[in-house]
Coordinates of N, CA and C and ligand atoms in Angstrom, one line a residue:
X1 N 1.4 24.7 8.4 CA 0.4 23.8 7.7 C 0.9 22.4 7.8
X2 N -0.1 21.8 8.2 CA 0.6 20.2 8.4 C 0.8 19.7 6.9
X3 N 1.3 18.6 6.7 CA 1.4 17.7 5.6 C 1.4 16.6 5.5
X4 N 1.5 16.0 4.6 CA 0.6 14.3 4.3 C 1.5 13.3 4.9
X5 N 2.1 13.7 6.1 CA 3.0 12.9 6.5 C 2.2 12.0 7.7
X6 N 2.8 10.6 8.2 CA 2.6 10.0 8.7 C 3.7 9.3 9.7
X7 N 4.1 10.0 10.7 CA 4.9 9.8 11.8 C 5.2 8.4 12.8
X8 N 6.3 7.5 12.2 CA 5.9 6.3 12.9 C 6.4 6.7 14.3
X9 N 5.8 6.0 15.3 CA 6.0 6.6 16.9 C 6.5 5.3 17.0
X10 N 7.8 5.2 16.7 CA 8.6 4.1 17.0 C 9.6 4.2 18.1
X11 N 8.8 3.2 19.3 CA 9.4 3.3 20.8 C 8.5 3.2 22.0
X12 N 9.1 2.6 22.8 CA 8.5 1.4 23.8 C 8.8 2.8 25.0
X13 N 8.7 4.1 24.7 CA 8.6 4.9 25.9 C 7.4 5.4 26.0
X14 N 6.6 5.6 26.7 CA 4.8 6.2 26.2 C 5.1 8.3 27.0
X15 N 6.2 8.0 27.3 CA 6.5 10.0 27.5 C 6.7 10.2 26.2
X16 N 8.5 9.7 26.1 CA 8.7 10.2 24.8 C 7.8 10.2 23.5
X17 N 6.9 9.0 23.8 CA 6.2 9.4 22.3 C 5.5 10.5 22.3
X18 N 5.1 10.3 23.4 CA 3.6 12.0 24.1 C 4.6 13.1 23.5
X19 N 6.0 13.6 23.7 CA 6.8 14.3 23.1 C 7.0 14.4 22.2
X20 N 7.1 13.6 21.1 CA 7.5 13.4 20.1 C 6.4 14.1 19.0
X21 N 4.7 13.7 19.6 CA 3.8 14.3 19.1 C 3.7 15.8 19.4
X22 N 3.9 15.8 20.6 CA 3.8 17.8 20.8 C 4.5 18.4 19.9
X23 N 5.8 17.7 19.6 CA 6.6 18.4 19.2 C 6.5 18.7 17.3
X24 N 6.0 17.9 17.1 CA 5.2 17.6 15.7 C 4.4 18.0 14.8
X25 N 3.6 18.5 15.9 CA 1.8 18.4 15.3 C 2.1 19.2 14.2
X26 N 2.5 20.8 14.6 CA 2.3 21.6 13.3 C 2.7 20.9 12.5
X27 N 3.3 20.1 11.7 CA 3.5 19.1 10.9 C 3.3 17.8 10.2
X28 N 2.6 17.3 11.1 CA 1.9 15.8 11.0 C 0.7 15.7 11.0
X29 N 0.5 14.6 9.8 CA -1.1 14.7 9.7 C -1.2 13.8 10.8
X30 N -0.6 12.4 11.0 CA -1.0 11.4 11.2 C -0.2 10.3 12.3
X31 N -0.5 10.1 13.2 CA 0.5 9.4 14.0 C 0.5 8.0 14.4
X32 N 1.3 7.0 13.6 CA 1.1 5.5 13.7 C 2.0 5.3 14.7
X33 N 0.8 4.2 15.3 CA 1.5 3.4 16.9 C 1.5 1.6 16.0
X34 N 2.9 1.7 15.9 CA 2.8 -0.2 15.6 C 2.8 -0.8 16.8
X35 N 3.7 -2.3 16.4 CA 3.8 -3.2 17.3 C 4.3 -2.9 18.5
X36 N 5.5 -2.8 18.5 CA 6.1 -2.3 19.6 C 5.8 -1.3 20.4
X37 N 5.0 -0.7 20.2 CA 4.1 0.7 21.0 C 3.1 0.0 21.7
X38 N 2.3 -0.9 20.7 CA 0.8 -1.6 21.0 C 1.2 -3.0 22.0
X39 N 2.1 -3.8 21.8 CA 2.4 -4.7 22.8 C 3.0 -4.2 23.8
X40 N 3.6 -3.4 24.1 CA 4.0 -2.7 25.6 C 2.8 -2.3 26.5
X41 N 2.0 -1.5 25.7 CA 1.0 -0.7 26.5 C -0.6 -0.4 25.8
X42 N -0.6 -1.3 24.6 CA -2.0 -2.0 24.9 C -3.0 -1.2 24.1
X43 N -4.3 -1.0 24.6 CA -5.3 0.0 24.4 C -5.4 1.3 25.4
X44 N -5.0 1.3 26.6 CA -4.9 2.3 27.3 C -3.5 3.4 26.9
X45 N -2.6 2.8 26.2 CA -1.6 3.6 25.9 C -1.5 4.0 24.5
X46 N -2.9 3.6 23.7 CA -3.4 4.2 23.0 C -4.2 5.4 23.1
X47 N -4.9 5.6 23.8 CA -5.5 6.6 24.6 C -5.0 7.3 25.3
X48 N -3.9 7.0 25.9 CA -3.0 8.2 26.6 C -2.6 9.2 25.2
X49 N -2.0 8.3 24.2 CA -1.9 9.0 23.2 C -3.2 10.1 22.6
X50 N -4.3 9.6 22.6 CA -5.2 10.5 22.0 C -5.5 11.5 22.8
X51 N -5.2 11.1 24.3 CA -5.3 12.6 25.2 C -4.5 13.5 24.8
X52 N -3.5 13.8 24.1 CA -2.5 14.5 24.0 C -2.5 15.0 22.6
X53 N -3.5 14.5 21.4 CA -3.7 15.1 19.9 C -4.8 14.5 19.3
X54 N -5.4 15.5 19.2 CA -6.6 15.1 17.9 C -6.3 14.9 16.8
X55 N -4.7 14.6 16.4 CA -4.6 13.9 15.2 C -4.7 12.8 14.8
X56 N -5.1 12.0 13.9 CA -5.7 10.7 13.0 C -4.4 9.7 13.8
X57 N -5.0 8.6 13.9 CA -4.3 7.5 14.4 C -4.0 6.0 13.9
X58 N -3.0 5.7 13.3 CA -2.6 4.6 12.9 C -2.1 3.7 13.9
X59 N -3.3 2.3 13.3 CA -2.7 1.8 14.4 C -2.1 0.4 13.0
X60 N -0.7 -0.1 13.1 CA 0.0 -0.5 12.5 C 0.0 -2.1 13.0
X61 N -1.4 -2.6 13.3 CA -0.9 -4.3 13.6 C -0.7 -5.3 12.7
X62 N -1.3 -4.9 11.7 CA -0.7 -5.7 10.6 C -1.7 -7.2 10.7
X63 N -2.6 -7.3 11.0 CA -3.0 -8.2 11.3 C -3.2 -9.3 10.4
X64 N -3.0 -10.3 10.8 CA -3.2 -12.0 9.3 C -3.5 -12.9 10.1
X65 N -4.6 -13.4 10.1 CA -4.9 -14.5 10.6 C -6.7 -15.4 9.9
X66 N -7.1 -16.1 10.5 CA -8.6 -17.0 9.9 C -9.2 -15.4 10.0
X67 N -10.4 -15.2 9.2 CA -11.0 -14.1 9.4 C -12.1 -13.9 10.7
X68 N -12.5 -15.0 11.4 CA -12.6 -14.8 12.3 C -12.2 -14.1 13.7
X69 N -10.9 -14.9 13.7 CA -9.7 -14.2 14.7 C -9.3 -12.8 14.2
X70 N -9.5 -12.1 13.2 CA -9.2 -10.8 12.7 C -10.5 -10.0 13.0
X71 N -11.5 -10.8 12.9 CA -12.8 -10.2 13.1 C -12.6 -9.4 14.7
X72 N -12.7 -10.9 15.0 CA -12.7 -10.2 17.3 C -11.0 -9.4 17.5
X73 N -10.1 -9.5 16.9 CA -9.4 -8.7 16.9 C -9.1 -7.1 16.8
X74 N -10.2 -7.1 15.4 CA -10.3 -5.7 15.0 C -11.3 -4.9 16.3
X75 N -12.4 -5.8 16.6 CA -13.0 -5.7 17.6 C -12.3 -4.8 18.5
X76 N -11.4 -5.7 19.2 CA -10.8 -5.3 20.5 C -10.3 -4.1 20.3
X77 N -9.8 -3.6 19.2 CA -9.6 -2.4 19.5 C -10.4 -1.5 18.7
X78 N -11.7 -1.6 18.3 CA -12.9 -0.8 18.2 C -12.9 0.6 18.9
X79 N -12.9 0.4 20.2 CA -13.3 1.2 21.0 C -12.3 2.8 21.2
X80 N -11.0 2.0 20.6 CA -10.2 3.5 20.2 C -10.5 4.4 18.6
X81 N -11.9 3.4 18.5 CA -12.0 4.2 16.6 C -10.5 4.9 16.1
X82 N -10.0 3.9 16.0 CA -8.5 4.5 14.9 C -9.2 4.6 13.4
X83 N -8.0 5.8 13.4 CA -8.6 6.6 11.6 C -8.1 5.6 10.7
X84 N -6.7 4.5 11.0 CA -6.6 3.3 9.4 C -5.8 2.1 11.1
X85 N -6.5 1.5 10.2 CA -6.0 -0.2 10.7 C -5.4 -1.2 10.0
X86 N -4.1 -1.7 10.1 CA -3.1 -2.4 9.0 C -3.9 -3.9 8.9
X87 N -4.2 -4.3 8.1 CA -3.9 -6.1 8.0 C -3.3 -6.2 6.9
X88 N -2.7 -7.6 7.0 CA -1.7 -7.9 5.3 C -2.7 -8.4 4.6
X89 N -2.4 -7.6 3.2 CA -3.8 -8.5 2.6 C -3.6 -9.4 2.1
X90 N -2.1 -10.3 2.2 CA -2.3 -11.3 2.0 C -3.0 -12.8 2.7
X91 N -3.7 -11.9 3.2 CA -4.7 -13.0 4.2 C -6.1 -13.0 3.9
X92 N -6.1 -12.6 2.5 CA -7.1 -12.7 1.4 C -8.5 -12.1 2.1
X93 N -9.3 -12.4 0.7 CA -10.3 -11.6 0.6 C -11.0 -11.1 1.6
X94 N -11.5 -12.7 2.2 CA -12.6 -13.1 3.5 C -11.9 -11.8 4.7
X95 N -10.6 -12.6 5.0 CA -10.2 -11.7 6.5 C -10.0 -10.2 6.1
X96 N -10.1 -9.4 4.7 CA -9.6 -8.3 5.1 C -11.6 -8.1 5.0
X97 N -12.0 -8.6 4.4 CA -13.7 -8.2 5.0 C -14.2 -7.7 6.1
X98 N -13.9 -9.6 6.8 CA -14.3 -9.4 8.3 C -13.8 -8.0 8.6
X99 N -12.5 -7.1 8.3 CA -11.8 -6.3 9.3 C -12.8 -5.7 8.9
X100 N -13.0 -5.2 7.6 CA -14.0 -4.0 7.2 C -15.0 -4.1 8.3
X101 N -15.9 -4.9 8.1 CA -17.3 -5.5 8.9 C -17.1 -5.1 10.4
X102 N -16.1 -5.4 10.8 CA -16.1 -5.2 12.4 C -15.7 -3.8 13.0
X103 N -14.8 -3.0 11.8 CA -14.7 -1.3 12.0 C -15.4 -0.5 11.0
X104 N -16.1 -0.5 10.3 CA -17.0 0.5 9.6 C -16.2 1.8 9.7
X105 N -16.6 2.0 10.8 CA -15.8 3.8 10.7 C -14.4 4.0 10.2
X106 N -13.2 3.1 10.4 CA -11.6 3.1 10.4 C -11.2 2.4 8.8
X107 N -10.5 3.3 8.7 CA -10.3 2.5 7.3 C -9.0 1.5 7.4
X108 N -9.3 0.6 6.9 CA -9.1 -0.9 6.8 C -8.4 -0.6 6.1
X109 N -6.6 -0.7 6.2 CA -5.7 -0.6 5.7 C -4.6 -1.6 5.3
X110 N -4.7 -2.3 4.0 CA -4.4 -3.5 3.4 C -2.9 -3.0 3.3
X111 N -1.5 -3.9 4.1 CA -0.3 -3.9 3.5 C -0.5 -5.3 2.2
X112 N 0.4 -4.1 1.1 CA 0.6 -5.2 0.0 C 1.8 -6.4 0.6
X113 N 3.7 -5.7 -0.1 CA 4.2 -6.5 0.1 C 5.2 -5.9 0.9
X114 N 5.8 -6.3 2.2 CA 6.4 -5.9 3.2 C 7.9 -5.3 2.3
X115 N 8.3 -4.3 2.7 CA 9.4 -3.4 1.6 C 10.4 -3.9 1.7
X116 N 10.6 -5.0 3.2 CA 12.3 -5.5 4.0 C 12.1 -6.7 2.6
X117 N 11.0 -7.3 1.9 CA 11.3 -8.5 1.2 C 12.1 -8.0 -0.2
X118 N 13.2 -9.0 -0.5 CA 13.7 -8.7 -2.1 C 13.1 -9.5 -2.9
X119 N 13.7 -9.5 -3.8 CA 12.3 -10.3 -5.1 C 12.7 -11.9 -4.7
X120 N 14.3 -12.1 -4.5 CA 14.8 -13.8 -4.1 C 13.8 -13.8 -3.1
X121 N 13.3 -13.3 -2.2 CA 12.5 -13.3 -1.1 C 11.4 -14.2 -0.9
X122 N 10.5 -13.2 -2.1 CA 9.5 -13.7 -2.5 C 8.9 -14.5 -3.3
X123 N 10.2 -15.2 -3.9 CA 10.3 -16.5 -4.7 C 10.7 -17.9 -3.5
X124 N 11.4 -17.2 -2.8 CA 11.9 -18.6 -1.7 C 10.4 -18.6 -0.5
X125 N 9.5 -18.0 -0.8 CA 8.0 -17.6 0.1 C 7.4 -18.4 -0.7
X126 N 7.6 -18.4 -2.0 CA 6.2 -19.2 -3.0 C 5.9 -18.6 -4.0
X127 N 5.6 -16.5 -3.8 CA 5.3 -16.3 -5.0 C 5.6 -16.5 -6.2
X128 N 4.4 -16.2 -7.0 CA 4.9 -16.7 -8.4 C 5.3 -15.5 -9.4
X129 N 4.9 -13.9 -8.9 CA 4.9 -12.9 -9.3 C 6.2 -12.3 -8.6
X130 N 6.5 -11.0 -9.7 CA 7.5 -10.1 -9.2 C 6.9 -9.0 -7.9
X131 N 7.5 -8.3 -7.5 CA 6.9 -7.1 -6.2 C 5.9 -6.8 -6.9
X132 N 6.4 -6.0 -7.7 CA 5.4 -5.0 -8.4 C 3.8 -5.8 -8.9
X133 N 3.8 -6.9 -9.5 CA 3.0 -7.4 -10.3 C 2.0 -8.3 -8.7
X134 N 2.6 -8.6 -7.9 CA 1.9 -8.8 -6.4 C 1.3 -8.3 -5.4
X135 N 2.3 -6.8 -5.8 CA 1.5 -5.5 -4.9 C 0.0 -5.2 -5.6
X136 N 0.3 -4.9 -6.8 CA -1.1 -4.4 -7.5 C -2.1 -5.5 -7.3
X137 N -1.9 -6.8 -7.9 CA -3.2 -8.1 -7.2 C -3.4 -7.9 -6.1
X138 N -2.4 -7.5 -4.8 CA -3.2 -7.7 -3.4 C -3.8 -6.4 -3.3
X139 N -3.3 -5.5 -3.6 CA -4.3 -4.0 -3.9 C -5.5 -3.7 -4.1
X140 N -5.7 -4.7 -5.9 CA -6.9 -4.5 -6.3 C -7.9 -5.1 -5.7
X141 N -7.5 -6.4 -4.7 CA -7.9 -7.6 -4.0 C -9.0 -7.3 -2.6
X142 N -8.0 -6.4 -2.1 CA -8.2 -5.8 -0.9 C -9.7 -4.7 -1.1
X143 N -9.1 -3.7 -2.2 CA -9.8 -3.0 -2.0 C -11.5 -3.4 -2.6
X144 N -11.8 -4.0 -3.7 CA -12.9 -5.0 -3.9 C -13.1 -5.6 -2.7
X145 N -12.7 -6.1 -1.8 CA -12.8 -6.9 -0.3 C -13.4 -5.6 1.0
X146 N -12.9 -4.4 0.4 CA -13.7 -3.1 1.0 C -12.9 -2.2 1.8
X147 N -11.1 -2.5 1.1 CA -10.3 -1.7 2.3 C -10.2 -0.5 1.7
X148 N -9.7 0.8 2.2 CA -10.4 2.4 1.9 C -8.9 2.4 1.5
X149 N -7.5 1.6 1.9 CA -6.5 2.1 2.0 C -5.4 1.0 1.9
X150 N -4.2 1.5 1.0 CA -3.2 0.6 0.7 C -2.1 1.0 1.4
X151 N -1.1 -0.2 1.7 CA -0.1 0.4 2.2 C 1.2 -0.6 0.5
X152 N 1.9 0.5 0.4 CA 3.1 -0.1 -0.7 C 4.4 0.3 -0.8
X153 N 4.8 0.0 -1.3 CA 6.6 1.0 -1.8 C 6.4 1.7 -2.5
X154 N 7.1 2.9 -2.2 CA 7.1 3.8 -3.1 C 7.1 3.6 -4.7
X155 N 7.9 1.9 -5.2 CA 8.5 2.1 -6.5 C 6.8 1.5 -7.0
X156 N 5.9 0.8 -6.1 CA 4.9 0.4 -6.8 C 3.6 1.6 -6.8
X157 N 3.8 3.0 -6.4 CA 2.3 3.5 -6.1 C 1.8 4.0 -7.6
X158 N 2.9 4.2 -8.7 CA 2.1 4.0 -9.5 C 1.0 3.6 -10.5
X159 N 1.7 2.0 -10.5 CA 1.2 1.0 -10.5 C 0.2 0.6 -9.8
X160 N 0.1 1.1 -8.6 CA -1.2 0.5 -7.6 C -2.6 1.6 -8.0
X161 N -1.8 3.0 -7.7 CA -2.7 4.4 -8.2 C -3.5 4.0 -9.7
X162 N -2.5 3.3 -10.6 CA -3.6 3.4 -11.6 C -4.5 2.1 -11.2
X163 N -4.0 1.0 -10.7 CA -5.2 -0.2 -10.4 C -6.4 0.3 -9.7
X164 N -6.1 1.0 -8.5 CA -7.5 1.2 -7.3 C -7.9 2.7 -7.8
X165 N -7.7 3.8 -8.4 CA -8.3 4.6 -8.8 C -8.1 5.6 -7.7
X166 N -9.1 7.0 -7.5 CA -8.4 8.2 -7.3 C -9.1 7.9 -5.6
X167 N -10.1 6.9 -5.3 CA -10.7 7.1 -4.1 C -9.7 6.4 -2.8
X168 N -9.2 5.8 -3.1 CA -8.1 4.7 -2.2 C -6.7 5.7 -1.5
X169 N -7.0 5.6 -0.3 CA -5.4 5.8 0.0 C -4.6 5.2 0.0
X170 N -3.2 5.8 -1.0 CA -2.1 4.9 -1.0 C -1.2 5.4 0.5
X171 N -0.5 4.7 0.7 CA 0.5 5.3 2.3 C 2.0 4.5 1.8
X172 N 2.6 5.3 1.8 CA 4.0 4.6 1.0 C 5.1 5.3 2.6
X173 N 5.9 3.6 3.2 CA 6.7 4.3 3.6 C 7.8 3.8 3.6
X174 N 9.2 3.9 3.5 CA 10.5 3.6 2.8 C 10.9 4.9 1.8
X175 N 10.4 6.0 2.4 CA 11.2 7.2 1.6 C 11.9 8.0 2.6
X176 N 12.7 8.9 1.9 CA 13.9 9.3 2.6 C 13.5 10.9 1.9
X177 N 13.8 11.5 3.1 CA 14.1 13.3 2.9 C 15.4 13.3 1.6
X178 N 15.6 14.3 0.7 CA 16.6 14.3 -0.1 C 18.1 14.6 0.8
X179 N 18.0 15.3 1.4 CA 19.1 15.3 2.3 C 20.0 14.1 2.8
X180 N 19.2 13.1 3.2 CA 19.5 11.5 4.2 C 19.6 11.1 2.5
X181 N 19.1 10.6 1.5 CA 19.5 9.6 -0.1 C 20.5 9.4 1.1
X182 N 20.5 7.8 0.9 CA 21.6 6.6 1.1 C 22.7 6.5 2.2
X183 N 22.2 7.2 3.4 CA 22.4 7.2 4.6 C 22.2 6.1 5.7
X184 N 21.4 5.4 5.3 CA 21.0 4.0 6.1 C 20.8 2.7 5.6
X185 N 20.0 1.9 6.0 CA 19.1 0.8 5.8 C 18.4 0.8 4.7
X186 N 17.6 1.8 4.5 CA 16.8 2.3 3.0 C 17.3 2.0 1.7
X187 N 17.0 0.9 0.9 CA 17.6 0.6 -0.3 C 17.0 1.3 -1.7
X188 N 15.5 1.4 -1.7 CA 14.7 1.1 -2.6 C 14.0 2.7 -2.3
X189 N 14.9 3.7 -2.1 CA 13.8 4.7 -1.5 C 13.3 6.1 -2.7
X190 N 12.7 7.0 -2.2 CA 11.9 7.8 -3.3 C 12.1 8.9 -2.0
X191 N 12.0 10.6 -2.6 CA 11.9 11.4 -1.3 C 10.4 11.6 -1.5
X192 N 10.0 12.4 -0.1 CA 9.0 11.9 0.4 C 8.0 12.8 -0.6
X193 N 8.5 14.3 -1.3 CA 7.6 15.1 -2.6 C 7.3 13.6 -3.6
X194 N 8.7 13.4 -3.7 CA 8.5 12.3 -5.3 C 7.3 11.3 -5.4
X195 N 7.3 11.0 -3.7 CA 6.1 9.8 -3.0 C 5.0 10.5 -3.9
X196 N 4.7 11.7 -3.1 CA 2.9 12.1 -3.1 C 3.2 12.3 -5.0
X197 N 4.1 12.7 -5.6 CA 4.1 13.4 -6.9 C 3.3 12.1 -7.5
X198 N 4.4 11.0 -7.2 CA 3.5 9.5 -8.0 C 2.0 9.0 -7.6
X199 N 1.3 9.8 -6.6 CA 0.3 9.2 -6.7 C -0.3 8.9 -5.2
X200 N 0.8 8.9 -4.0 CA 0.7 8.3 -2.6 C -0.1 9.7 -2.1
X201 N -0.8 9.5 -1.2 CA -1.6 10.4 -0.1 C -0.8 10.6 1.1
X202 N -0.1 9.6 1.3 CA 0.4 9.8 2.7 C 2.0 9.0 3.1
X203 N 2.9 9.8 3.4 CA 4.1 9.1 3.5 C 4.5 8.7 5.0
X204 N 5.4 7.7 5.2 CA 4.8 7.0 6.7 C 6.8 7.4 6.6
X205 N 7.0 8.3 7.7 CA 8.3 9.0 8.0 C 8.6 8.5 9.5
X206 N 10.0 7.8 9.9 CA 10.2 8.1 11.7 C 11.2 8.1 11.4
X207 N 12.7 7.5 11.5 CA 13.8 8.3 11.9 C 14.4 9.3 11.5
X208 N 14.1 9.8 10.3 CA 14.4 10.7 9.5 C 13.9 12.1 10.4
X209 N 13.5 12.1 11.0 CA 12.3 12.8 12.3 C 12.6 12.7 13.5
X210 N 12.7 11.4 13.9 CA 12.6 10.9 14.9 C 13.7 11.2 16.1
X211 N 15.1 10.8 15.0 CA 16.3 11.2 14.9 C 17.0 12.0 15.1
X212 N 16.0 13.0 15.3 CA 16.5 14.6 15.8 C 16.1 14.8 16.9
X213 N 15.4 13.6 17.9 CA 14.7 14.1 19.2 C 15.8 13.9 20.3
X214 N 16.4 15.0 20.5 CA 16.6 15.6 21.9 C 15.9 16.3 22.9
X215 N 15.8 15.5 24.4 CA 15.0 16.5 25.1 C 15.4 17.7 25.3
X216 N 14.2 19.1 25.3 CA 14.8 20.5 25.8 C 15.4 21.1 24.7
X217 N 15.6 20.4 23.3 CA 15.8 20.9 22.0 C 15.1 21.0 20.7
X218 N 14.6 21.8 20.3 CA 13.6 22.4 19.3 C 14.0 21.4 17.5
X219 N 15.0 20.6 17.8 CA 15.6 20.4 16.6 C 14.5 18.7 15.9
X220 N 13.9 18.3 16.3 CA 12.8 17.5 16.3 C 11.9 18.5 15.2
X221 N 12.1 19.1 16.1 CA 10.0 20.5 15.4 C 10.8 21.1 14.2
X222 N 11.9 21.1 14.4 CA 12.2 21.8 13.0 C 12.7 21.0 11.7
X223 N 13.2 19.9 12.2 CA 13.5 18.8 11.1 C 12.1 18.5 10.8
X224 N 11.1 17.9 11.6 CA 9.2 17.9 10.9 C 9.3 19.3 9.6
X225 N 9.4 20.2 10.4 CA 8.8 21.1 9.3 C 9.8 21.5 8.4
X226 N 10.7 21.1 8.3 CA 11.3 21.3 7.5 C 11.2 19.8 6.1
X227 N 11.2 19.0 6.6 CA 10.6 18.0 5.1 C 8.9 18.0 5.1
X228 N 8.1 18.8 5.9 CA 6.7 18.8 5.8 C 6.7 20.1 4.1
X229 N 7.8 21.1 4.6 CA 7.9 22.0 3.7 C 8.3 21.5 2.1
X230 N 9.1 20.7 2.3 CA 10.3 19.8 1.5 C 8.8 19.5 0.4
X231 N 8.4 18.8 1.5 CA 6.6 18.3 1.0 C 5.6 19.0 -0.2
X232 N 5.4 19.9 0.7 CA 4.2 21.4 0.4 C 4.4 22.1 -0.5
X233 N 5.8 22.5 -0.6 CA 5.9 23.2 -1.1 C 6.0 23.4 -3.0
Ligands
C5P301 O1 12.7 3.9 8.2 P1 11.7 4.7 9.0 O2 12.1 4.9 10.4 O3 11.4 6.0 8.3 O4 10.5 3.8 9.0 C1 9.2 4.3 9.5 C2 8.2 3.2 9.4 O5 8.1 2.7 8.0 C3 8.5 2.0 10.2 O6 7.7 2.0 11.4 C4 8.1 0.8 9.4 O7 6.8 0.4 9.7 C5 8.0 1.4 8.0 N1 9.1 0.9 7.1 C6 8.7 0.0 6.0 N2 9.7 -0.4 5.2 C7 10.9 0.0 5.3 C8 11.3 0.9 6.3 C9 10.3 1.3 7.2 O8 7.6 -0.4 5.9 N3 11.8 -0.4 4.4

């Protein structure tokens, strides 16, 4: 049984990713292609991708710009109908509209506040608010603006869940398998049950996963299902 996981396909190989998904599916709901996937190889290597799974597709551009330029942007890649599309919503109301407006079908997926910022961060940026008290304004902001779906940290989805209500996807990623706790880069993390327990729909997981890909070795497919279980169960 798959799980509410969300597989970042992080890597400028377009085999390995095609592998990475075979190796997955039973497991993954969901497979986001960011930047570094999308500036290598475009819209066509988006579609190589969809030749290979009919599972839901993130595409992670993160988009911020005049709502115009977001408009013909969302555009351009229309034609792959992705299941969520990132813009930051701090590029307020108007541009996360246009996205709506120009993909109807894809849900317009608002990042609140990027998880690498610390609070000094976001004071030396301008805000005037803490994480938490910034996340939920650009949440409630977004989704009034028409986005179907938030992206946050784990430590805010409560906080966000009770702002946007039960219809909004939250997508929280910066959590860690219990196993990995404090193994890396991850400062601020939650495991990925505790995610959905607070409220998130969908946990956005790659090296924890990713990490186990050896070619000709099964240990990829069983690290997935083994925190999909972690998940489920
Ligand atoms: O750290 P991990 O490889 O699991 O990250 C998977 C995805 O989650 C990355 O593609 C990145 O977009 C996102 N991420 C994040 N904040 C972090 C770490 C990762 O948004 N602190």
């Amino acid at each position: 049984m798959k799980a509410p996981i969300v597989l970042a396909i992080d890597t400028n190989n377009l085999q390995t990713a095609q592998k990475w998904i075979e190796s997955t599916e039973d497991s993954v709901s969901v497979y986001k292609l960011g930047l570094e996937f999308f500036l290598t190889f475009g819209n066509e290597g988006v579609r190589a991708i969809q030749s290979v799974t009919d599972a839901d597709i993130f595409l992670d551009l993160k988009l911020h710009d005049i709502p115009h330029t977001v408009s013909g942007a969302a555009q351009a890649v229309g034609e792959l109908a992705p299941n969520f599309l990132t813009v930051h919503a701090s590029g307020g109301r108007a541009m996360v509209s246009a996205a709506v407006a120009a993909l109807p079908n894809t849900e317009v997926t608002a990042v609140t506040i990027l998880t690498s910022l610390s609070e000094e961060d976001l004071f030396e940026i301008g805000f005037a608010n803490r994480a938490l008290e910034s996340a939920v304004a650009l949440a409630t902001m977004s989704v009034s603006a028409g986005a179907k779906a938030i992206v946050c940290s784990p430590l805010e989805i409560k906080a966000v869940r009770s702002a946007v209500g039960i219809s909004t996807t939250i997508i929280t990623p910066g959590v860690r398998p219990l196993s990995e706790m404090g193994t890396d880069d991850q400062k601020r993390t939650m495991t990925p049950r505790d995610a959905i327990d607070a409220g998130a729909s969908l946990v956005v997981i790659g090296r924890p996963i990713t990490g186990a890909w050896k070619d000709g070795s099964d240990a990829m497919r069983e690290k997935a299902r083994r925190i999909a279980d972690e998940i489920l169960k």
